[in-house]
XYZ file of C-alpha atoms in Angstrom:
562
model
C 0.000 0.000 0.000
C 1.230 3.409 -1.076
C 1.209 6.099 1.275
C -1.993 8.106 1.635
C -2.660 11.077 3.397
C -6.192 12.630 5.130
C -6.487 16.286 6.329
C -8.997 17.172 9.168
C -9.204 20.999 9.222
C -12.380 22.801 10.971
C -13.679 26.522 11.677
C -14.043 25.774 14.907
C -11.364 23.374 15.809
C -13.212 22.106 19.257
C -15.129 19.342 20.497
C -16.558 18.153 17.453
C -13.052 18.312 15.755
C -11.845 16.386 18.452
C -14.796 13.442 17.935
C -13.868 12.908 14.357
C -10.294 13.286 14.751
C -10.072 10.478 17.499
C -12.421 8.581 15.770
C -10.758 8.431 12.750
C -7.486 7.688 14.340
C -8.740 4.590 15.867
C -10.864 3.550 13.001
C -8.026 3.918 10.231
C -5.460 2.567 12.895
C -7.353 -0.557 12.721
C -7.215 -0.926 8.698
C -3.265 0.396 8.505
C -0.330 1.094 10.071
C -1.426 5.176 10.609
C 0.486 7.917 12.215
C -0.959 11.420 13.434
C 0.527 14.339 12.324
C 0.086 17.924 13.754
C 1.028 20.675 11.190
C 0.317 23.507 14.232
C -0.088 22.777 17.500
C 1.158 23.861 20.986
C 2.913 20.573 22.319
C 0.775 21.608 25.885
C -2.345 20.865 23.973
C -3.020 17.451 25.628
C -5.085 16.095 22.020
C -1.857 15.436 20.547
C -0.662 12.657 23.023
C -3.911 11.075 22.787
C -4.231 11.174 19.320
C -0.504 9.011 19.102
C -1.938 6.866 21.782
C -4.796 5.605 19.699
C -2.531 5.187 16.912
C -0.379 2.259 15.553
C 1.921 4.021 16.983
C 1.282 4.655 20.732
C 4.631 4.579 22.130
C 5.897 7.577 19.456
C 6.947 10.472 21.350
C 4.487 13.047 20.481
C 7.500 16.184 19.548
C 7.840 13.967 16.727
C 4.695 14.678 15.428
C 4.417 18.583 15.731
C 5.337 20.636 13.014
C 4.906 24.552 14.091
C 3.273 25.827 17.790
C 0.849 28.640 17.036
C 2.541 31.303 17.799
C 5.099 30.890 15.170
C 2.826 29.460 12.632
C 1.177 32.759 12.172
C 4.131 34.946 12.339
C 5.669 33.570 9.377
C 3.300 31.304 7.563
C 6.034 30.827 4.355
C 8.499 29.232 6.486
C 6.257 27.322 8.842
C 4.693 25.868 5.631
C 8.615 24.662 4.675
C 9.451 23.423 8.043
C 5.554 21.342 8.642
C 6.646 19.538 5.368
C 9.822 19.169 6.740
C 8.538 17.748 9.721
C 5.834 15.475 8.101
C 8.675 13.839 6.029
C 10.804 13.022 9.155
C 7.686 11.560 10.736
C 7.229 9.318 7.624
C 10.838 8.348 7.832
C 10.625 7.299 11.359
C 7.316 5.368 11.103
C 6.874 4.415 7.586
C 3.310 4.177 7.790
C 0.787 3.296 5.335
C -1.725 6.351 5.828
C -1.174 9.591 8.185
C -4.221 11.547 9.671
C -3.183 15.593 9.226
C -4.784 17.008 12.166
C -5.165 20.868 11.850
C -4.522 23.409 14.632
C -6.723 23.581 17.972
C -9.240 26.697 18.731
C -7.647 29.568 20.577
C -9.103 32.489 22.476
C -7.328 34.324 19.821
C -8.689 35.136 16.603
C -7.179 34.362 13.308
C -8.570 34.956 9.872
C -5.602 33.299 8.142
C -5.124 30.389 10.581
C -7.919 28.451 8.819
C -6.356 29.481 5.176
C -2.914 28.041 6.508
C -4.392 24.853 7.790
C -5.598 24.355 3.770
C -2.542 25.473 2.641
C -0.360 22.730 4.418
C -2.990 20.366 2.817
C -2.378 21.301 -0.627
C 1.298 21.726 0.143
C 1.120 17.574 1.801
C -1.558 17.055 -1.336
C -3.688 15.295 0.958
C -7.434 15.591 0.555
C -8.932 17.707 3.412
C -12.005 16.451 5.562
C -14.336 19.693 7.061
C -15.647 19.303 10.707
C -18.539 22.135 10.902
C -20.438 22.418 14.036
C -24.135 22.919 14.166
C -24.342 23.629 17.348
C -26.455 27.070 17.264
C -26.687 27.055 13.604
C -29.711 25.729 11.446
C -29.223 23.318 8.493
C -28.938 26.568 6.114
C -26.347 28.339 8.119
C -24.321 25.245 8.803
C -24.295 24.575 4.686
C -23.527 28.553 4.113
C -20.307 27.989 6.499
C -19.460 24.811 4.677
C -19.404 26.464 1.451
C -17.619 29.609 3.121
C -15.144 26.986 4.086
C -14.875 25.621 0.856
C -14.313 28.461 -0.697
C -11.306 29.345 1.234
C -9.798 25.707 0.954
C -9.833 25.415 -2.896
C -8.466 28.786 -2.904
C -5.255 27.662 -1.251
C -5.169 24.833 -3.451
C -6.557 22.263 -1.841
C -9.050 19.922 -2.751
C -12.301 19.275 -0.470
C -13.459 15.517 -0.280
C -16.019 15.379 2.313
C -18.354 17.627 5.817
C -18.216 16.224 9.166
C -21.581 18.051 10.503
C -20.896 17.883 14.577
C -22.425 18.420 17.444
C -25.215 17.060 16.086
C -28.810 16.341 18.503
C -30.732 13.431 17.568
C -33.922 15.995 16.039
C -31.430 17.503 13.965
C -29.707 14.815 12.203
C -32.643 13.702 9.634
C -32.929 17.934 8.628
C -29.358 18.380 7.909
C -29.216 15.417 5.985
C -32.343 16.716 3.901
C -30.695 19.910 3.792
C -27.213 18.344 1.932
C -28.882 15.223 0.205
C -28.199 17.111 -3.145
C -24.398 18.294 -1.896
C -21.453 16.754 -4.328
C -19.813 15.588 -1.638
C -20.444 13.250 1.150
C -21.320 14.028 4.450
C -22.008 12.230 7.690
C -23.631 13.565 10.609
C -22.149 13.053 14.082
C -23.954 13.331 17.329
C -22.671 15.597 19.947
C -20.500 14.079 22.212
C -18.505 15.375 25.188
C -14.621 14.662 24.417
C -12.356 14.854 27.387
C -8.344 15.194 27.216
C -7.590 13.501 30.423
C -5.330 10.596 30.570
C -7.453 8.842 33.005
C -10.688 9.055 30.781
C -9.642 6.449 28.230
C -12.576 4.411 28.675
C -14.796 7.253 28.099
C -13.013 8.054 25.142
C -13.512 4.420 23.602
C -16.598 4.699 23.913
C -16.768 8.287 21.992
C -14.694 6.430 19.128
C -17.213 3.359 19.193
C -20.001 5.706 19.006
C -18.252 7.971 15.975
C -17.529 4.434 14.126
C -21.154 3.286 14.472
C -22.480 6.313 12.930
C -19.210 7.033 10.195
C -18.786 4.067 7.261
C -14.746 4.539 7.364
C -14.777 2.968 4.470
C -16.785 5.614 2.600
C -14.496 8.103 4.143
C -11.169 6.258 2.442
C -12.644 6.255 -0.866
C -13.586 9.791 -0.748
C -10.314 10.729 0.640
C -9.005 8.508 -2.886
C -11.770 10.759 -5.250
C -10.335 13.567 -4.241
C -6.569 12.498 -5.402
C -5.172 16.534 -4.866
C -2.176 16.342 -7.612
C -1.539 20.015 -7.359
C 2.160 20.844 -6.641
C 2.047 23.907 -4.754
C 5.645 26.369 -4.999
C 6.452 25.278 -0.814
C 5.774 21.170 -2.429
C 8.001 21.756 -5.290
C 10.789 23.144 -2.891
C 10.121 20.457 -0.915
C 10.331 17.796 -3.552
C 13.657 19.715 -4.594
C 15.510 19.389 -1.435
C 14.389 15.397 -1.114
C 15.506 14.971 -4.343
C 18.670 16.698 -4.051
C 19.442 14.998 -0.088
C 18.780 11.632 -2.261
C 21.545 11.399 -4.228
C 24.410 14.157 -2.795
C 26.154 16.016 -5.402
C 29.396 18.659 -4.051
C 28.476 22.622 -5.207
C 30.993 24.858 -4.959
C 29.892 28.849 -3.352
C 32.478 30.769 -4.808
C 31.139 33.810 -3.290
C 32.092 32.304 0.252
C 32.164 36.165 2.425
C 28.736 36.888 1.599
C 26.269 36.386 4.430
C 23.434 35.084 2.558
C 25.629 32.988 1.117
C 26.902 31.278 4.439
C 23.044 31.565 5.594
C 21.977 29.173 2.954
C 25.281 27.363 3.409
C 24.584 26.475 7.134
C 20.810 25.782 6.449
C 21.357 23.003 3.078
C 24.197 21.518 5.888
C 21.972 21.292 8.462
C 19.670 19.148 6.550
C 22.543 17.308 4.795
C 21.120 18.078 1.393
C 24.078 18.595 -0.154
C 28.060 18.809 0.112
C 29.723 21.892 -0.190
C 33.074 23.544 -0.862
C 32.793 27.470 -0.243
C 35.421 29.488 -1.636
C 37.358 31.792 1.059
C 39.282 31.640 3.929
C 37.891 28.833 6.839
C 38.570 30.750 9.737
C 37.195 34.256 8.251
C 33.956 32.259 7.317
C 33.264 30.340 10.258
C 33.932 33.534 12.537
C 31.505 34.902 10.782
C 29.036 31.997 10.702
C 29.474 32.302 14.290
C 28.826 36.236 14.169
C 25.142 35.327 12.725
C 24.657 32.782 14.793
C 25.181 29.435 12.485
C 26.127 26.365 14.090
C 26.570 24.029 10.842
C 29.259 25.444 8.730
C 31.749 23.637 9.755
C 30.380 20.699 8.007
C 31.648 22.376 4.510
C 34.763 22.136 2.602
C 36.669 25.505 2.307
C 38.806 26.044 -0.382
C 41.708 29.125 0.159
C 42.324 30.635 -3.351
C 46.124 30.680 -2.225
C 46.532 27.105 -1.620
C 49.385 25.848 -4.272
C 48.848 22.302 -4.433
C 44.870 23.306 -6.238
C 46.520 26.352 -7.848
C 49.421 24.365 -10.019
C 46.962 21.422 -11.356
C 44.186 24.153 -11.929
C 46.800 26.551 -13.883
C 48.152 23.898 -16.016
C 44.558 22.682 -17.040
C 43.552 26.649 -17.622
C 46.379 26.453 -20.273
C 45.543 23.121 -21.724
C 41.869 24.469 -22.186
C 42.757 27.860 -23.323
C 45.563 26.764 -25.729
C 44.096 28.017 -28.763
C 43.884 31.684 -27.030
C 47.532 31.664 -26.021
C 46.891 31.460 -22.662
C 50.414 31.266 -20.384
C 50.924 30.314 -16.776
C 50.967 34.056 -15.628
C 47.429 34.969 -17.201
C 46.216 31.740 -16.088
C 47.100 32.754 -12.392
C 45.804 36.239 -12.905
C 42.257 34.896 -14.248
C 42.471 32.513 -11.178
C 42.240 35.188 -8.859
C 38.578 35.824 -9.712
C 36.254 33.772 -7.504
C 33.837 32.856 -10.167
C 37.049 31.769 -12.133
C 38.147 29.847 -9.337
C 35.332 28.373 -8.572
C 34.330 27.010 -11.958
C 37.687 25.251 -12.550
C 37.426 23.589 -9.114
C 34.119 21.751 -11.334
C 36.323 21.190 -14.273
C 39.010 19.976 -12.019
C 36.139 17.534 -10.894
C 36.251 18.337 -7.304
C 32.950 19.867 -7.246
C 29.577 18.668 -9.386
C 28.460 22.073 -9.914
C 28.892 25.787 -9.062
C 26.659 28.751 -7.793
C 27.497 32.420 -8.054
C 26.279 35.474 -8.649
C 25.293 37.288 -5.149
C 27.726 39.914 -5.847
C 28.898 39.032 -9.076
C 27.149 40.047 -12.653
C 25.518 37.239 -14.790
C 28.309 37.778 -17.353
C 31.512 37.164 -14.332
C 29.019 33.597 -13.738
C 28.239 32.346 -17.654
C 31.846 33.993 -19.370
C 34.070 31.052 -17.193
C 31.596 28.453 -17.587
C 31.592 29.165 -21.521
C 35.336 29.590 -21.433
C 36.252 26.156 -19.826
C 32.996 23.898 -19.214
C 31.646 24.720 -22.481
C 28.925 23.238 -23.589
C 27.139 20.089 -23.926
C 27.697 18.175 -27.559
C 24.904 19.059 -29.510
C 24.305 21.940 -28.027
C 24.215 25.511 -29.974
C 23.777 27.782 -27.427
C 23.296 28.406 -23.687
C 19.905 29.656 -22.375
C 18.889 31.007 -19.414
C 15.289 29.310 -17.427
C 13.233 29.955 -14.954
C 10.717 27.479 -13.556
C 7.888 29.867 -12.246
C 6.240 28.027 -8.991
C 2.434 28.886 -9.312
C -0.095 27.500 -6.391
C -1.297 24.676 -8.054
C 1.512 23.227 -10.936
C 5.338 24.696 -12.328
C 5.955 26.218 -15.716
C 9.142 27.281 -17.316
C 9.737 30.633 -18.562
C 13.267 31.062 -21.576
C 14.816 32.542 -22.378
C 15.126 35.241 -19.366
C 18.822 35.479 -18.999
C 21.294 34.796 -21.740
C 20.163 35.219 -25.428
C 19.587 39.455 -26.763
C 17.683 38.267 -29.789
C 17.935 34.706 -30.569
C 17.855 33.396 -34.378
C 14.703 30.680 -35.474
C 17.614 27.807 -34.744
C 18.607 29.311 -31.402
C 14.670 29.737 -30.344
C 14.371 25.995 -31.761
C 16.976 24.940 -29.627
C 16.156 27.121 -26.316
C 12.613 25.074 -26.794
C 13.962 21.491 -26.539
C 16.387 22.720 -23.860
C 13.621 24.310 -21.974
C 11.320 20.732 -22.279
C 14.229 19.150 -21.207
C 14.589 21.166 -18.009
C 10.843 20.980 -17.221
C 11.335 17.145 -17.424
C 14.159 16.828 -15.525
C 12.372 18.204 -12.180
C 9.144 16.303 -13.385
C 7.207 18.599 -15.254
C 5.336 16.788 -18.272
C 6.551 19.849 -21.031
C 4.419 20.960 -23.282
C 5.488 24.122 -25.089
C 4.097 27.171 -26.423
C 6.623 29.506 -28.793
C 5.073 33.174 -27.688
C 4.534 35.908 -30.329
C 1.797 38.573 -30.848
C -0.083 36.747 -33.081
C -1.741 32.921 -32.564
C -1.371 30.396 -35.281
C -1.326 33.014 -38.454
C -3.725 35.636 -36.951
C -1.234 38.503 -37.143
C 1.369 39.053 -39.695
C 5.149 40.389 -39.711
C 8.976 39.560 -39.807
C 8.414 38.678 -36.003
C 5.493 36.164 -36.311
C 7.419 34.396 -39.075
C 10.642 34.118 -36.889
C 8.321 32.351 -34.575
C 6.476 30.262 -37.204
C 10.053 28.845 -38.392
C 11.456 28.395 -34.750
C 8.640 26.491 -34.194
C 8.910 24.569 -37.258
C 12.330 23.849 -36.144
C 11.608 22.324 -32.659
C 9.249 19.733 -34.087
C 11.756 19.212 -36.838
C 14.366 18.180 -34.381
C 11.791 16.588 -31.190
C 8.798 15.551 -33.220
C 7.678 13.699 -30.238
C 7.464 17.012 -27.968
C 3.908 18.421 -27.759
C 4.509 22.193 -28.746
C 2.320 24.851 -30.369
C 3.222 28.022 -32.303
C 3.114 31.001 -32.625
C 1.051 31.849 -29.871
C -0.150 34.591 -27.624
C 0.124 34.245 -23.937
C -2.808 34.121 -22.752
C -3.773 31.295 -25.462
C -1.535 29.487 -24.555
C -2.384 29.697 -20.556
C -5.596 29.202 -20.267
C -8.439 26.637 -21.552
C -11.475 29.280 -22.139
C -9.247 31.295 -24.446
C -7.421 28.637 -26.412
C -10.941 26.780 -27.391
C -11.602 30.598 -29.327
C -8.121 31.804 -30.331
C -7.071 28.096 -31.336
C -9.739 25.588 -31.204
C -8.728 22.230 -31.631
C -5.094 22.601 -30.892
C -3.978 20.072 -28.626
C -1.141 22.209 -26.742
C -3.024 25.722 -26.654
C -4.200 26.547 -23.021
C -1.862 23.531 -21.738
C 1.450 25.189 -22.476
C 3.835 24.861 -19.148
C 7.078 25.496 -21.434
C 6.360 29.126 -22.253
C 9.568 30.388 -25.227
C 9.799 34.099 -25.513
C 11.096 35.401 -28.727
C 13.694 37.746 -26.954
C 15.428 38.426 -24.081
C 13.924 41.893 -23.688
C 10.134 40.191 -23.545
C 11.555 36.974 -21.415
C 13.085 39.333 -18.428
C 10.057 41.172 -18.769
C 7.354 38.685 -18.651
C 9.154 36.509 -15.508
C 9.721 39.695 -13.644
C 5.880 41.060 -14.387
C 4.904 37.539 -13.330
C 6.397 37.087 -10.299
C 5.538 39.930 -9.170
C 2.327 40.747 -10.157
C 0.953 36.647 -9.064
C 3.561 36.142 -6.215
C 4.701 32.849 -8.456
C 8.305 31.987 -6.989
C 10.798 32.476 -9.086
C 13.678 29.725 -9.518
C 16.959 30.303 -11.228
C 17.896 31.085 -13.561
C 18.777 27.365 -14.806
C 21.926 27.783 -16.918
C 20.937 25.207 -20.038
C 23.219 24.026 -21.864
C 26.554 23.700 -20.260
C 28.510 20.522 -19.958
C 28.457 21.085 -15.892
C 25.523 22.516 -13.843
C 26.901 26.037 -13.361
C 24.127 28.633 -12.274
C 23.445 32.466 -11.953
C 22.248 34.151 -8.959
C 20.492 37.779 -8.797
C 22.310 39.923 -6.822
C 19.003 40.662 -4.736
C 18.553 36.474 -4.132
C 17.222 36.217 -0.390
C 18.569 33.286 1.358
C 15.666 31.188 0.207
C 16.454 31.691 -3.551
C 20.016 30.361 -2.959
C 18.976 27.668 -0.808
C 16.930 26.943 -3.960
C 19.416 27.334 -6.400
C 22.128 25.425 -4.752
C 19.304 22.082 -4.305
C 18.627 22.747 -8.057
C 22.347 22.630 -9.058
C 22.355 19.256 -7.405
C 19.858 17.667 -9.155
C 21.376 18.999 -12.391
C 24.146 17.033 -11.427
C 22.585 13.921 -11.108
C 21.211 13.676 -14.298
């Protein structure tokens, strides 16, 4: 059995949640080896503990099972989101269980409006289908179904997929009008009678007996295959980062961090070696670095490599191979040692040397001091024309690629042909199905001009040279985005309105678009991925927050392993 998730998230987050969420424990505990996890909760709440107890796994200390307490849930939800995923996958590796129940936060005295919104965004972040508990207590069968579909709104909005109500608190009268009142509702719903649920250790036997009651009146097996309907396959951009350290932790790769005296650079250092994501040599002096790792308060640095541009027994092997490579420019010992003495320099012959898989610069450095070495000396990959630059744009429900947004002025028909298979490849290679759309003003002949028929012969091109990648051109963005406007703009195109592999036709309208984008959706941004090269070598922006390198760095290192 494949591991299967079930989120219980409610307005109200009492009693009633309680019921179902001990109920369900026992019940699923009974079909499957199940864990409990707790995205948010304070580990004084005593449901947690209890919750473990009736689980198949009783004797689990209940820490492991917390992601985020309250208090610093809501004061920076981005990062709790990161760390509760975080947290869920080291449960999973410590219990390897065959389902997990997702128990949302507790109610509080204090009012949140964007507690319940962060409860649904972990779901869709876990992709695990999310169960409502709605009280009815004080409400009538119409206002309990106008706060289930107040619910639902905000849950789908996050991303996450609703698969069935829990109406609580229900009195015996009320049961047969609420289930009148949803007997036309798309989605199942079970009524469950209000029942006292009490925290203390010593009422176990009460509890039982709250469970027996909640399994007599709940078909479990109705609520497994409507958790399995739901199936959420959204990747949200916190997932995909997610899925991007695992995969990079997998199979370690060695980056070199040329730019080893920047802060942000020995942030994301200490956090990727703290996890033990990747290996890393960092460029600089050790003793400089760590005093200043210790400075900002890191305690993991010294788990890197450090590499002293000074040290003779690198610099000799690494000046001879500068010459061998740069033969054919006349290159002698002394410039070699004078190009040496740039960083980025450095740092990408430590990858040709083979001591590192891949390199990351660019914090202080321009684009051009990143991509010139990496041209110079990696070169690129056989076949390859060209090097492009990609970004793979993290929306809240899937990842696209945007190219070319870093490299290419004005790129020929061949060189837009070939930044198209590149980008596909890319997409692919962090498990995005690619289907590609070459951008223009005009869609499939409806506006003329020596710009549309650049695009019409690029795209000719790409299925030329890939005739098995799905790819559509010319096309306007926003046929090539969305559905409604495809089926009028280019109706009966397979691609149009599916595009996830969006090719600009310059530089000038790439930058633009990924900037405008990102900023204007608050899509995250990731790269740009460097495509092309013989050796994963990528560019930072000089305003990359430790988060973007942390990115860029796990990205490198799954370059590397393909």
């Amino acid at each position: 059995m494949s591991l299967a998730s079930i989120t219980i998230i409610s307005p109200e987050a009492a009693n009633g949640r309680n019921v179902v969420a001990y109920g369900l424990t026992r019940a699923l505990s009974a079909k499957a080896k199940t864990a409990v996890f707790r995205p948010i909760a304070c580990r004084k709440h005593p449901l947690t503990p209890e919750l473990v107890a009736a689980s198949s796994f009783p004797d689990m200390d209940p820490e492991i099972c917390r992601g985020k307490c309250p208090g610093q849930a809501t004061e920076d939800p981005m990062q709790t989101r990161a760390d509760v995923l975080n947290a869920y996958d080291e449960l999973v590796e410590a219990t390897h269980p065959e389902r997990v129940l997702v128990v949302g936060s507790d109610a509080s005295k204090l009012f949140d409006p964007g507690l319940f919104a962060l409860n649904a965004q972990i779901a869709a972040d876990l992709r695990s289908p999310v169960m409502l508990a709605v009280c009815t207590i004080g409400r009538e069968p119409g206002q309990v179904m106008k706060t289930v579909a107040a619910c639902r709104r905000t849950i789908e909005a996050q991303g996450a997929v609703l698969a069935g109500v829990f109406i609580t608190g229900c009195q015996p009268e009320q049961k047969a009008p609420l289930t009148e009142a949803f007997q036309e509702y798309d989605l199942p719903t079970w009524t469950v009678s209000k029942m006292d649920f009490d925290t203390d250790p010593s009422a176990d036997q009460a509890r039982q007996a709250t469970s027996q009651t909640f399994q007599q009146e709940v078909d479990v097996d109705q609520v497994l295959k409507a958790a399995e309907a739901a199936s959420p396959k959204a990747t949200t951009p916190v997932a995909f980062q997610n899925d991007l350290l695992a995969k990079a932790k997998a199979d370690k790769k060695t980056i070199v961090l040329p730019e080893g005296g920047e802060d942000r650079i020995i942030k994301a250092a200490d956090y990727l070696l703290e996890r033990d994501i990747v290996d890393l040599i960092i460029v600089g002096d050790k003793d400089s670095i760590l005093a200043r790792g210790k400075e900002l308060g890191l305690n993991n640095l010294g788990k890197a490599s450090f590499q002293p541009m000074d040290d003779e027994q690198v610099l000799v092997p690494m000046v001879d191979r500068l010459c061998q490579l740069r033969a054919k420019k006349g290159m002698t010992p002394e410039q070699a040692r004078k190009q040496l003495a740039d960083p980025s320099y450095f740092g990408t012959m430590l990858v040709v040397l083979g001591k590192a898989d891949g390199l990351v610069s660019g914090s202080i450095n321009s684009t051009a001091n990143t991509v010139r070495p990496a041209l110079q000396v990696i070169k690129t990959k056989p076949g390859a024309s060209l090097v492009s630059g990609a970004f793979l744009m993290c929306f809240p429900d899937h990842v696209a690629v945007f190219a070319d947004c870093a490299i290419n002025l004005n790129p020929s028909s061949e060189q837009l042909a070939d930044i198209a298979i590149q980008s596909a490849q890319t997409a692919r290679s962090f498990g995005v199905d690619a289907r590609v759309g070459m951008l223009s003003y005009s869609t499939l002949g409806s506006g003329k001009g020596p710009d549309v028929d650049l695009v019409e012969e690029a795209t000719r091109l790409a299925k030329e040279k890939a005739p098995d990648l799905p790819i559509v051109g010319p096309i306007q963005f926003d046929a090539a985005w969305s559905p409604t406007v495809a089926a009028t703009k280019a109706k009966g195109d397979p691609v149009a309105g599916k595009v996830n592999v969006f090719v600009f036709p310059s530089l000038s309208a790439g930058n633009i678009g990924y900037k405008a984008v990102q900023r204007t959706s608050g899509a995250l941004a990731i790269g740009p991925v460097l495509q092309g090269l013989n050796k994963p070598v990528n560019d930072l922006s000089r305003g990359a927050l430790v988060a973007d390198i942390i990115n860029t760095v796990a990205l490198t290192a799954v370059e590397a392993q393909d």
